[in-house]
Short mmCIF file of N, CA and C in Angstrom, two decimals:
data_model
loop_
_atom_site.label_atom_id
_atom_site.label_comp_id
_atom_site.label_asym_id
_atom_site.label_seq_id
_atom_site.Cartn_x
_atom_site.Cartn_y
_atom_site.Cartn_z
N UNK V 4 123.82 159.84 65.77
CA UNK V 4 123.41 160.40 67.03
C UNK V 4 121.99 160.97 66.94
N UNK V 5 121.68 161.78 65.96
CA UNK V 5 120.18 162.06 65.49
C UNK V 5 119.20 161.14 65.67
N UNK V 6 119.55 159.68 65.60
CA UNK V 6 118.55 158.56 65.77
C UNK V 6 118.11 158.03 66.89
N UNK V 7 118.91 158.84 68.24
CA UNK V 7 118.96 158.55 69.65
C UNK V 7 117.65 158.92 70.18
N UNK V 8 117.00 159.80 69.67
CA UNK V 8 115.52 160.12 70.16
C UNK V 8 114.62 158.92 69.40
N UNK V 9 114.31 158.47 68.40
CA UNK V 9 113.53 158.08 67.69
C UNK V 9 114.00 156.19 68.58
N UNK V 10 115.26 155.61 68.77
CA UNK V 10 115.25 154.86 68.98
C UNK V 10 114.75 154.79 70.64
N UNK V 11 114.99 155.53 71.43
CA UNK V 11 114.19 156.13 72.71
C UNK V 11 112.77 156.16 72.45
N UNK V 12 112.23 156.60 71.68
CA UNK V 12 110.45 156.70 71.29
C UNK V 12 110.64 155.34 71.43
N UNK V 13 110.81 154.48 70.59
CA UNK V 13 110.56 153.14 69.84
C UNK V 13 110.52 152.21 71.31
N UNK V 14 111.57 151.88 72.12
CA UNK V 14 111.81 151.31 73.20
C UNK V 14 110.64 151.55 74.10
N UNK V 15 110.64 152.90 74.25
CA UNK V 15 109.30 153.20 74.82
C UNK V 15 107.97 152.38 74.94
N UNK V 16 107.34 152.46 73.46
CA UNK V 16 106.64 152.25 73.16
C UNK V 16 106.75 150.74 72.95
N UNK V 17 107.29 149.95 73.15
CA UNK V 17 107.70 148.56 73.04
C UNK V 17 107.72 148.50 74.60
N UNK V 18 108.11 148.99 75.28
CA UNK V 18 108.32 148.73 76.76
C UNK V 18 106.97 148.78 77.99
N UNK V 19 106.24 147.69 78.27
CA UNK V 19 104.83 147.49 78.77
C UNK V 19 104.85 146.63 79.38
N UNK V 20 104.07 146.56 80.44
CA UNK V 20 104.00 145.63 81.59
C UNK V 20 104.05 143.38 80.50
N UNK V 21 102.85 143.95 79.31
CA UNK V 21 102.77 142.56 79.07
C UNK V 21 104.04 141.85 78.21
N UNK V 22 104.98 143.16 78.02
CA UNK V 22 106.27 142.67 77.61
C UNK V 22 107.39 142.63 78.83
N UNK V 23 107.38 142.95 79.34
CA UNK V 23 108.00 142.32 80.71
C UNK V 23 106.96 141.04 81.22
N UNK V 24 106.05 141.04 81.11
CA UNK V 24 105.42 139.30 81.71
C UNK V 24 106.53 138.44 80.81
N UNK V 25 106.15 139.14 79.51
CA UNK V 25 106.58 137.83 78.60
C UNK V 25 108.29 137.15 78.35
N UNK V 26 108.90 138.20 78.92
CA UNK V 26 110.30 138.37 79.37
C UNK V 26 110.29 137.27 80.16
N UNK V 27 109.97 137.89 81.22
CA UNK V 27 109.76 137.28 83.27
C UNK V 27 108.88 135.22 82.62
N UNK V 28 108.27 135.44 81.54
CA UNK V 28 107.88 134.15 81.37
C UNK V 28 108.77 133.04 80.88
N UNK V 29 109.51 134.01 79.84
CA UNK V 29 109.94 133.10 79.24
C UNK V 29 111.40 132.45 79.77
N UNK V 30 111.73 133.58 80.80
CA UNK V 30 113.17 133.30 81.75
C UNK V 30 112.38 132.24 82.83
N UNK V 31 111.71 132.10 83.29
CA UNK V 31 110.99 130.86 83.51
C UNK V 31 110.59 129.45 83.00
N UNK V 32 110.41 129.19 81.88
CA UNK V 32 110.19 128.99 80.89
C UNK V 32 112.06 128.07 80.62
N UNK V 33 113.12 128.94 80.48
CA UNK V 33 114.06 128.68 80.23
C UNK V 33 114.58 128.14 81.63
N UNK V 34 114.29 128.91 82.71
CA UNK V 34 115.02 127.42 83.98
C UNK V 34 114.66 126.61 83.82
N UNK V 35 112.95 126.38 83.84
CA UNK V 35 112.24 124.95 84.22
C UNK V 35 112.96 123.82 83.03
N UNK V 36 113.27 124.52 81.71
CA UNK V 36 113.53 123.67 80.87
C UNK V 36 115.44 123.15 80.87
N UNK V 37 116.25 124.19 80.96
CA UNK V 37 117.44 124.03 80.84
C UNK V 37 118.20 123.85 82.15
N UNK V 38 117.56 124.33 83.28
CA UNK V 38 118.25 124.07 84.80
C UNK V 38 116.94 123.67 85.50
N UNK V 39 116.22 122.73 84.88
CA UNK V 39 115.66 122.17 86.02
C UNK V 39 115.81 121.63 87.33
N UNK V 40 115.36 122.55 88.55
CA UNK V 40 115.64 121.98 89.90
C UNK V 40 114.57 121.20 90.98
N UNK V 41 113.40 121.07 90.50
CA UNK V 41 112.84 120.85 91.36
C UNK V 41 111.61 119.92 90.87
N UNK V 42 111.56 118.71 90.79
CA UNK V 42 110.12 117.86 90.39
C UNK V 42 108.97 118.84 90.78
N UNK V 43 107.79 118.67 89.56
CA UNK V 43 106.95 119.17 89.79
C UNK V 43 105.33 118.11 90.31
N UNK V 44 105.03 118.09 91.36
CA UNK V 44 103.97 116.53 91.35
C UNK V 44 102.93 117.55 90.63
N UNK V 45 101.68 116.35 90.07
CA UNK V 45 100.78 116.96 89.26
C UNK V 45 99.82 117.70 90.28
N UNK V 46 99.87 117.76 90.94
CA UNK V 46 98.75 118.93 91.96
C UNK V 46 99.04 119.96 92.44
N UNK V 47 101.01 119.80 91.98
CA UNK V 47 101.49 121.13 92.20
C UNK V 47 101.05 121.95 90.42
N UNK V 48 100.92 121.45 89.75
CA UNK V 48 100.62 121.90 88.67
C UNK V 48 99.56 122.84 87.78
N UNK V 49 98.48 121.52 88.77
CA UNK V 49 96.67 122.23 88.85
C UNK V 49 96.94 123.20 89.46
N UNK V 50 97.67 123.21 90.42
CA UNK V 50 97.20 125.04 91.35
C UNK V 50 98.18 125.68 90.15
N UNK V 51 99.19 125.53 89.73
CA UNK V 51 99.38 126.85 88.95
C UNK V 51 98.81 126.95 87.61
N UNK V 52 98.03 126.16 87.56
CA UNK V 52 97.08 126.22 86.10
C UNK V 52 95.66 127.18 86.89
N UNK V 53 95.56 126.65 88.08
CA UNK V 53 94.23 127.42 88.52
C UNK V 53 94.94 129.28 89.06
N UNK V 54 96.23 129.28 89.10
CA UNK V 54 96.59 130.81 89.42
C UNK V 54 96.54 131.01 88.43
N UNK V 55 97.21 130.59 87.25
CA UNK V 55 97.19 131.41 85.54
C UNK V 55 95.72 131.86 85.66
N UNK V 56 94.67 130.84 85.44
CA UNK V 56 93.01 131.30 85.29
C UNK V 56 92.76 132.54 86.20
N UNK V 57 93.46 132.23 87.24
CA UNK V 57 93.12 133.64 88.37
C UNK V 57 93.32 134.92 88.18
N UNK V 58 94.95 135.08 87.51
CA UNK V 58 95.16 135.83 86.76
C UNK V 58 94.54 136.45 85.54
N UNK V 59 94.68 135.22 84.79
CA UNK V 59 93.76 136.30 83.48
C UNK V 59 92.21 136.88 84.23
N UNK V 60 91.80 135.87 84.92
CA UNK V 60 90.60 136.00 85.04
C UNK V 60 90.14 137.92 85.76
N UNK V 61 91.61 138.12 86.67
CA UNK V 61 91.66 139.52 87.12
C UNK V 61 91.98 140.58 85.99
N UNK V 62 92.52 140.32 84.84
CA UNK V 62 92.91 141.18 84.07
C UNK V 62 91.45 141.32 83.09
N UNK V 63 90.80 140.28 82.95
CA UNK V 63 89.38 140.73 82.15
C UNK V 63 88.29 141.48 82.60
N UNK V 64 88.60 141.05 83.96
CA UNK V 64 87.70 142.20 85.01
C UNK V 64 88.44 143.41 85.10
N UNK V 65 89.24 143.69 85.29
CA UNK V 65 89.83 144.74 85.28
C UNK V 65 89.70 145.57 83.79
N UNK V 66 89.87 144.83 82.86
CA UNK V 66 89.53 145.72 81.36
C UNK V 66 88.24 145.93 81.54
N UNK V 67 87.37 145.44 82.08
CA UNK V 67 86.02 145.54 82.17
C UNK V 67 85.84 147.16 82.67
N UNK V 68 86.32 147.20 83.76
CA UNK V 68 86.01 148.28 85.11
C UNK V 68 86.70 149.46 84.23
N UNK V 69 87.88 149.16 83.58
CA UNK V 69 88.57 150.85 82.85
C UNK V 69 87.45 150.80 81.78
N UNK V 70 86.93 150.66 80.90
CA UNK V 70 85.73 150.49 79.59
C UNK V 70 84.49 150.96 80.26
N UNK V 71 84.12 150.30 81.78
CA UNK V 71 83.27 151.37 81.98
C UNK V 71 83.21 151.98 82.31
N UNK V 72 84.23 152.66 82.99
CA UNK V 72 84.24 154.21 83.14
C UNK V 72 85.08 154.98 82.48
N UNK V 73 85.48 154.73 81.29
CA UNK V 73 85.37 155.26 79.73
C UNK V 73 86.98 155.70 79.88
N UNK V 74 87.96 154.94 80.92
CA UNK V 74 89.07 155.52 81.00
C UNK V 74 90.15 155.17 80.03
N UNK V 75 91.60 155.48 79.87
CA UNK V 75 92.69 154.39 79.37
C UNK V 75 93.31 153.17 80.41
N UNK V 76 93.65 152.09 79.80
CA UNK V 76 94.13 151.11 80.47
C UNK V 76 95.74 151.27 79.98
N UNK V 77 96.17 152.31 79.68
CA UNK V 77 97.42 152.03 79.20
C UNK V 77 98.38 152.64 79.80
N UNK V 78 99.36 152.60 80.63
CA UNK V 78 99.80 152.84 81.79
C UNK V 78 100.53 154.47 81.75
N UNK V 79 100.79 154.61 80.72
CA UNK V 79 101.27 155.94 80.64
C UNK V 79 100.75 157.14 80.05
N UNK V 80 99.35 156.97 79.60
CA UNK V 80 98.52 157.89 79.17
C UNK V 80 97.81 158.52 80.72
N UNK V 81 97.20 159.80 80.26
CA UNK V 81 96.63 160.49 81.33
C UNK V 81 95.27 159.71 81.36
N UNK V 82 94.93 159.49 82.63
CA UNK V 82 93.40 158.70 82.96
C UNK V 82 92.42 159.38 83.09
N UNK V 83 90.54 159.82 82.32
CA UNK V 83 90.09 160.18 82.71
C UNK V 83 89.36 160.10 83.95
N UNK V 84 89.53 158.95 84.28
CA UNK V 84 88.62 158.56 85.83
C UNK V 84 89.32 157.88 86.33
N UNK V 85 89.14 158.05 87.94
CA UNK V 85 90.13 156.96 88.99
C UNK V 85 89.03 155.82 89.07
N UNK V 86 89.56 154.64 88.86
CA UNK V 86 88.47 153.25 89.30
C UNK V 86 88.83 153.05 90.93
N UNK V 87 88.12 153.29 92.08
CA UNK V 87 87.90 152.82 93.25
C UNK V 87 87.27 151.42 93.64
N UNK V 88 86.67 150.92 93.48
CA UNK V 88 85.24 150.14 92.87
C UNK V 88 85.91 148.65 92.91
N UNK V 89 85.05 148.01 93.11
CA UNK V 89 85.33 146.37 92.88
C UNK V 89 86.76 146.31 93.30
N UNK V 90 87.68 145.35 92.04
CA UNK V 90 88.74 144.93 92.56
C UNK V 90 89.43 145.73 92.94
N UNK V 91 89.14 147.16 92.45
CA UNK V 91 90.25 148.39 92.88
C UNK V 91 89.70 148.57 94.40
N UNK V 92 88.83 148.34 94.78
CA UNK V 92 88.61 148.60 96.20
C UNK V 92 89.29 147.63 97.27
N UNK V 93 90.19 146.75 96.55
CA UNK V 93 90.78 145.83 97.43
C UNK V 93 92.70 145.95 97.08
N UNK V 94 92.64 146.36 95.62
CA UNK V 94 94.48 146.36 95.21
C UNK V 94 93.82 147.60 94.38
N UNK V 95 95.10 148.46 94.45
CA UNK V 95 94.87 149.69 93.17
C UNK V 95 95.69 148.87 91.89
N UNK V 96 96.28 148.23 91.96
CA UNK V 96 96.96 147.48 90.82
C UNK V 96 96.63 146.04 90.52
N UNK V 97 94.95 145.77 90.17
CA UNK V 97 94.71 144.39 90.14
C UNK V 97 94.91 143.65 88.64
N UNK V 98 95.57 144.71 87.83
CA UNK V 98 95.89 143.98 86.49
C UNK V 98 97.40 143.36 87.01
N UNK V 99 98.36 144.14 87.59
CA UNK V 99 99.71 143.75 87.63
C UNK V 99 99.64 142.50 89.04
N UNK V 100 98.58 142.84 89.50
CA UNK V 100 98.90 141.56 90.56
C UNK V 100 98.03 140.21 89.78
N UNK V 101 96.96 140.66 88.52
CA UNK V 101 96.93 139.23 87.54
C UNK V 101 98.14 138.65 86.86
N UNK V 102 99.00 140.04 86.79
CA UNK V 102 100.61 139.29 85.60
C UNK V 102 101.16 138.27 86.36
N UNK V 103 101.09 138.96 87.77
CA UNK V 103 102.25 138.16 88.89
C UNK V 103 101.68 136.81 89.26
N UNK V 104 100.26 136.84 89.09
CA UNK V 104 99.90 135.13 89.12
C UNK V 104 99.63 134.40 88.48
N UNK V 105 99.75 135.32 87.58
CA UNK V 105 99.89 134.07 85.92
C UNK V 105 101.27 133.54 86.07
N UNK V 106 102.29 134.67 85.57
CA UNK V 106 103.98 134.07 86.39
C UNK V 106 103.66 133.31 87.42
N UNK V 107 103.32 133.55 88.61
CA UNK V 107 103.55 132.46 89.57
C UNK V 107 103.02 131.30 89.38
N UNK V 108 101.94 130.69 88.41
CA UNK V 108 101.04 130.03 87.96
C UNK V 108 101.64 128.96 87.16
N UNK V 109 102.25 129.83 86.03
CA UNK V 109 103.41 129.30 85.28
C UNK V 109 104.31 128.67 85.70
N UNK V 110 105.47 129.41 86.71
CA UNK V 110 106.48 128.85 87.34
C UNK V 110 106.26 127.47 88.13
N UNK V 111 104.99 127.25 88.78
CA UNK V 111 104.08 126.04 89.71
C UNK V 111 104.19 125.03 88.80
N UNK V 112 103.59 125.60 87.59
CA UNK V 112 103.10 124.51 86.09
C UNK V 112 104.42 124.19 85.94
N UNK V 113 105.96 124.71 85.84
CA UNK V 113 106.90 124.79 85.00
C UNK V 113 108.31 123.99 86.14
N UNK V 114 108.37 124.40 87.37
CA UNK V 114 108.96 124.27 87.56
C UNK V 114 109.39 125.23 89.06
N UNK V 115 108.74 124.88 90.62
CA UNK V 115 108.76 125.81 91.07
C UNK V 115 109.91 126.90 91.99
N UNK V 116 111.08 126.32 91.60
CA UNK V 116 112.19 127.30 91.72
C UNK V 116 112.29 128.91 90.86
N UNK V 117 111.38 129.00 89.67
CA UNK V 117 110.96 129.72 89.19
C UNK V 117 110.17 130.87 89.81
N UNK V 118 109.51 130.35 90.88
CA UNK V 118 108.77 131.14 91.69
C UNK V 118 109.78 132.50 92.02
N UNK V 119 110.94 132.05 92.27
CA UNK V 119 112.00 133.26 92.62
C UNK V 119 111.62 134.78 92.22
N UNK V 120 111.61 134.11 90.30
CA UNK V 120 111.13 135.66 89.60
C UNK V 120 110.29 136.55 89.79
N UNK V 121 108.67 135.99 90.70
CA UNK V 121 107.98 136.58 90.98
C UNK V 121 108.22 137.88 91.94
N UNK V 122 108.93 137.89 92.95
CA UNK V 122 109.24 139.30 93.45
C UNK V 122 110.27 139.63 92.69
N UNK V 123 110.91 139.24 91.97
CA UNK V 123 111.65 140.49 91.22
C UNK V 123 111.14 141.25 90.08
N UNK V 124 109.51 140.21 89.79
CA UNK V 124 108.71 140.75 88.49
C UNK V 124 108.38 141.49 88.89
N UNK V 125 107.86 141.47 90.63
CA UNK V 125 106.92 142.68 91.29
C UNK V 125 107.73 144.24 91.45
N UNK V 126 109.22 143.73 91.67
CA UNK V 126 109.69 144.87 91.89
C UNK V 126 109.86 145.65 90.73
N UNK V 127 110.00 145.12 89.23
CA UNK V 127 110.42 145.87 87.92
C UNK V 127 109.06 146.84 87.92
N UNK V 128 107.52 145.81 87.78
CA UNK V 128 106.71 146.25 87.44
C UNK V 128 106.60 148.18 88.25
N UNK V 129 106.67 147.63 89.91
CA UNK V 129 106.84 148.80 90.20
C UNK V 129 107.59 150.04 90.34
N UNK V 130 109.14 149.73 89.95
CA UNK V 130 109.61 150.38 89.51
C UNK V 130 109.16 151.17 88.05
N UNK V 131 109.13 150.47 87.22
CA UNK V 131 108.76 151.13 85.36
C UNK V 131 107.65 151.79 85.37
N UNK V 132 106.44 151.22 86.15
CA UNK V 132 105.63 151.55 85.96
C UNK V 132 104.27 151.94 87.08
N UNK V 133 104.62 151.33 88.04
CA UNK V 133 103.19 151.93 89.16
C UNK V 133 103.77 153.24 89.67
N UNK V 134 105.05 153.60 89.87
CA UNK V 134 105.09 154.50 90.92
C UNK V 134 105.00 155.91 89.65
N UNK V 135 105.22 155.43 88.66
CA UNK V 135 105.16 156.93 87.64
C UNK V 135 103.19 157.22 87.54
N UNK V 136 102.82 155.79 87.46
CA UNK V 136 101.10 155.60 87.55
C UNK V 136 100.55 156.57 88.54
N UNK V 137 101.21 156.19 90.23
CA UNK V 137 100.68 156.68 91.04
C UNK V 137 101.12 158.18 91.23
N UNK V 138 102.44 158.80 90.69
CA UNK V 138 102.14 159.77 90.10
C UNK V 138 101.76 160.66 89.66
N UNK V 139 100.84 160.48 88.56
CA UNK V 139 100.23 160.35 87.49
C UNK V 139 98.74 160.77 88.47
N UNK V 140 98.28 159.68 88.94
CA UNK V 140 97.17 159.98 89.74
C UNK V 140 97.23 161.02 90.72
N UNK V 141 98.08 161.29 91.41
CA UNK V 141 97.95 161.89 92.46
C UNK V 141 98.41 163.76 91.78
N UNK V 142 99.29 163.66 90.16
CA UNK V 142 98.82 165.07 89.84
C UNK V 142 97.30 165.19 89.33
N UNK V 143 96.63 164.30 88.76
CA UNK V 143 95.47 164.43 87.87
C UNK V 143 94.44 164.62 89.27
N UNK V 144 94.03 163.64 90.06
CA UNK V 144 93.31 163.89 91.55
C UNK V 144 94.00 164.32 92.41
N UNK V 145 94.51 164.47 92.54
CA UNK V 145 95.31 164.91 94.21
C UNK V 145 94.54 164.55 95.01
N UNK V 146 94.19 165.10 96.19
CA UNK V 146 93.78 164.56 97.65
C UNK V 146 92.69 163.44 97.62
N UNK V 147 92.35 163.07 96.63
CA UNK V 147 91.29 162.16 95.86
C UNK V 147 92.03 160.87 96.01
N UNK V 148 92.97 160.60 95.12
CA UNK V 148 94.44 159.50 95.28
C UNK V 148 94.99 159.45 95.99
N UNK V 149 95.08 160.53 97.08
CA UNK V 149 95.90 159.94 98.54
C UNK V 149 95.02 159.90 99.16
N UNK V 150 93.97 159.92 99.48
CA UNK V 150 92.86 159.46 100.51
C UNK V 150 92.89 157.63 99.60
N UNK V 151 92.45 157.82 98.72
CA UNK V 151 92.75 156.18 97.78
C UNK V 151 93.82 155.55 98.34
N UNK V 152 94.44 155.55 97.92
CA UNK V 152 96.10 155.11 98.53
C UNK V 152 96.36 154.96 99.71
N UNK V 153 96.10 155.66 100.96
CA UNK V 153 96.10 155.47 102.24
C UNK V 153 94.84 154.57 102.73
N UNK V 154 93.66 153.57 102.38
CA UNK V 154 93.06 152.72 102.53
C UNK V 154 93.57 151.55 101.76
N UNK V 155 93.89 151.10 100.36
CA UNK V 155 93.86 150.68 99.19
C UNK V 155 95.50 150.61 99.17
N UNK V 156 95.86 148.58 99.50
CA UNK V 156 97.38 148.64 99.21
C UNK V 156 97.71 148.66 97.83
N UNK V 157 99.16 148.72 97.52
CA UNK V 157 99.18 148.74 96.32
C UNK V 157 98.95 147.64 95.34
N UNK V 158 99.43 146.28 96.16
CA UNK V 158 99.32 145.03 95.47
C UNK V 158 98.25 144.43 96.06
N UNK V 159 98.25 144.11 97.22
CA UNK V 159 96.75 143.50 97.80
C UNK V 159 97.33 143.43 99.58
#
């Protein structure tokens, strides 16, 4: 029973948005391959090869924008600065809406009955982790983050 905290730390710290992608991928991953339902034509494919690119392509910009303004990108640490700015001026969550189109990207590439997972990826993500985020922001800024938040959807 003593080990109930330490195995709680551990989970924790194992428990992150890019390990839920990789979850949410690979249960994708496993329809397209073992219950395949749906032919994929090859141009349905290119677009989800061009959402994967879209995706990462939002998550490098996005590491970009936390680095320069010297913050953490790590969802449960305290943030020194709110990013407003660029992509945050359009989604406050433009890394988790890159996960969701890499998944959706994938699922296109894979097999697109897969697509399913995508709102239920959206809903975990925000469950585990944006609404403790937003949170998070709104004790560290207060009226700063809800003026944010009331322009700025959460996903786009």
């Amino acid at each position: 029973m003593s080990d109930l905290p330490f195995i709680h730390r551990l989970l924790r710290q194992w428990e992150s948005p890019p390990t839920w992608l990789a979850v949410f991928l690979i249960l994708a991953w496993a329809q397209s391959r073992f219950l395949p339902l749906l032919p994929v034509p090859h141009g349905v494919r290119l677009i989800g090869l061009g959402l994967i690119v879209a995706g990462a392509t939002l998550l490098v910009a996005s590491a970009v924008a936390f680095r320069a303004q010297k913050t953490t990108i790590l969802p449960r640490e305290v943030p020194r600065a709110m990013i407003t700015s660029g992509l945050y001026s359009r989604s406050r969550n433009p890394i988790y809406l890159g996960d969701a189109l890499m998944l959706a990207g994938a699922a296109l590439a894979w097999d697109a009955a897969s697509l399913l997972l995508v709102p239920v990826f959206m809903a975990v993500i925000t469950r585990r982790f944006i609404l403790g985020e937003e949170a998070g922001l709104r004790r560290t800024f207060g009226t700063e983050f809800d003026a944010y938040a009331a322009r700025v959807r959460r996903w786009l």
